[in-house]
């Protein structure tokens, strides 16, 4: 579901780079058939769950709007932003593909929330059939490479959650994410603990590879070399909000 994602100044930039998730989404489970949308085109945010039909967001034109940026529709997906906010000031972001929402997030970039509150919100983003939490991956909290870490929360092999923290103390959260995928699938699209997946642009020194050394070729005949910037692959995405603080997600498969 994620294409190699390296976030700059965005809701997910808090610590996690999402990769290849858009591609993985086509393999995920079918979600609930319930949309909860009123005839007036509204939906209560606290009823929104990951895995719901895309119609939930498409029909709720008063509550959600399609992200107009061209990059937000790359990879065959559509991104929706909530016009309203939850009780703690969070804005919802839903990424949909194959007529379902495969990633659902709440953003608290202006006013990060306590971890305890974030965990409660994560539970509300998961559907009723989600199993109990089975495991927590806190490897980023222990990594010296990551200044703004995140944690992966596993719910059996069906759903996954991620909390993005503002710093290494792990007390304040700026992004809560729920995935309609098992943790193993989600990890295939994560730049976790500062280590890009094998074969990603980051490991090749391509565009968006933060701190990566450019590839060099030894030769005895060439006197000078020209560097060519690799063009972004399809699947590069951007996330913007209707708030005064814009968030941008850049994804490079």
CSV table of N, CA and C in Angstrom, one decimal, residues 2 6 14 19 24 39 43-44 57 63 65 70 91 98 115 128 133 137 146 150-151 176 179 186 190 204 211 214 247:
chain,number,residue,atom,x,y,z
A,2,UNK,N,2.1,1.2,0.4
A,2,UNK,CA,2.9,2.4,0.4
A,2,UNK,C,4.0,2.4,-0.6
A,6,UNK,N,9.2,9.5,1.9
A,6,UNK,CA,10.0,10.2,2.9
A,6,UNK,C,9.3,11.6,3.1
A,14,UNK,N,6.4,13.1,11.0
A,14,UNK,CA,6.7,13.0,12.4
A,14,UNK,C,7.7,12.0,12.7
A,19,UNK,N,6.0,3.7,2.5
A,19,UNK,CA,6.4,3.2,1.2
A,19,UNK,C,5.5,2.2,0.6
A,24,UNK,N,0.1,-2.0,-2.2
A,24,UNK,CA,-0.3,-3.1,-1.4
A,24,UNK,C,-1.8,-3.1,-1.1
A,39,UNK,N,-28.5,11.8,4.3
A,39,UNK,CA,-29.0,12.4,3.0
A,39,UNK,C,-28.4,13.8,2.7
A,43,UNK,N,-21.3,13.2,7.7
A,43,UNK,CA,-21.0,11.9,8.4
A,43,UNK,C,-20.3,12.3,9.7
A,44,UNK,N,-20.6,11.7,10.8
A,44,UNK,CA,-19.9,12.0,12.1
A,44,UNK,C,-18.5,11.4,12.0
A,57,UNK,N,-16.7,8.7,2.0
A,57,UNK,CA,-16.1,10.0,1.9
A,57,UNK,C,-16.5,10.7,0.7
A,63,UNK,N,-18.8,17.0,4.8
A,63,UNK,CA,-17.8,16.7,5.8
A,63,UNK,C,-16.4,16.5,5.2
A,65,UNK,N,-13.7,16.6,1.6
A,65,UNK,CA,-13.4,17.1,0.3
A,65,UNK,C,-12.2,16.4,-0.3
A,70,UNK,N,-2.7,17.3,-7.7
A,70,UNK,CA,-2.5,16.2,-8.6
A,70,UNK,C,-1.8,15.0,-8.0
A,91,UNK,N,-7.6,16.6,12.3
A,91,UNK,CA,-8.2,16.6,10.9
A,91,UNK,C,-8.1,15.2,10.4
A,98,UNK,N,-9.4,1.1,-4.9
A,98,UNK,CA,-10.3,-0.1,-5.0
A,98,UNK,C,-11.6,0.1,-4.3
A,115,UNK,N,-0.1,10.7,24.5
A,115,UNK,CA,-0.1,9.3,24.0
A,115,UNK,C,-1.3,8.5,24.4
A,128,UNK,N,-15.1,-2.7,14.1
A,128,UNK,CA,-15.6,-3.5,15.2
A,128,UNK,C,-15.0,-4.9,15.2
A,133,UNK,N,-5.2,-5.7,20.6
A,133,UNK,CA,-3.8,-5.4,20.3
A,133,UNK,C,-2.9,-6.6,20.7
A,137,UNK,N,5.8,-2.5,18.3
A,137,UNK,CA,7.1,-2.3,17.8
A,137,UNK,C,7.6,-0.9,18.2
A,146,UNK,N,16.8,8.2,14.7
A,146,UNK,CA,15.4,8.8,14.6
A,146,UNK,C,15.2,9.8,15.7
A,150,UNK,N,8.3,6.8,15.9
A,150,UNK,CA,6.9,6.3,15.9
A,150,UNK,C,6.9,4.9,16.5
A,151,UNK,N,5.7,4.4,16.7
A,151,UNK,CA,5.5,3.0,17.2
A,151,UNK,C,4.4,2.3,16.3
A,176,UNK,N,-2.0,10.0,14.1
A,176,UNK,CA,-2.5,8.6,14.4
A,176,UNK,C,-2.9,8.0,13.1
A,179,UNK,N,-4.3,1.2,9.5
A,179,UNK,CA,-4.2,0.5,8.2
A,179,UNK,C,-5.1,-0.7,8.1
A,186,UNK,N,2.4,-3.8,6.2
A,186,UNK,CA,2.7,-2.4,6.4
A,186,UNK,C,4.2,-2.1,6.4
A,190,UNK,N,7.5,0.7,4.9
A,190,UNK,CA,7.9,1.7,5.9
A,190,UNK,C,9.4,1.8,5.8
A,204,UNK,N,19.4,3.6,-3.5
A,204,UNK,CA,20.1,3.8,-4.7
A,204,UNK,C,20.7,5.2,-4.9
A,211,UNK,N,20.4,12.0,2.8
A,211,UNK,CA,21.7,11.6,3.3
A,211,UNK,C,22.3,10.5,2.5
A,214,UNK,N,25.5,9.6,-3.5
A,214,UNK,CA,25.2,9.3,-4.9
A,214,UNK,C,26.0,8.2,-5.5
A,247,UNK,N,0.3,20.5,5.3
A,247,UNK,CA,1.1,19.3,5.5
A,247,UNK,C,1.3,18.7,4.1
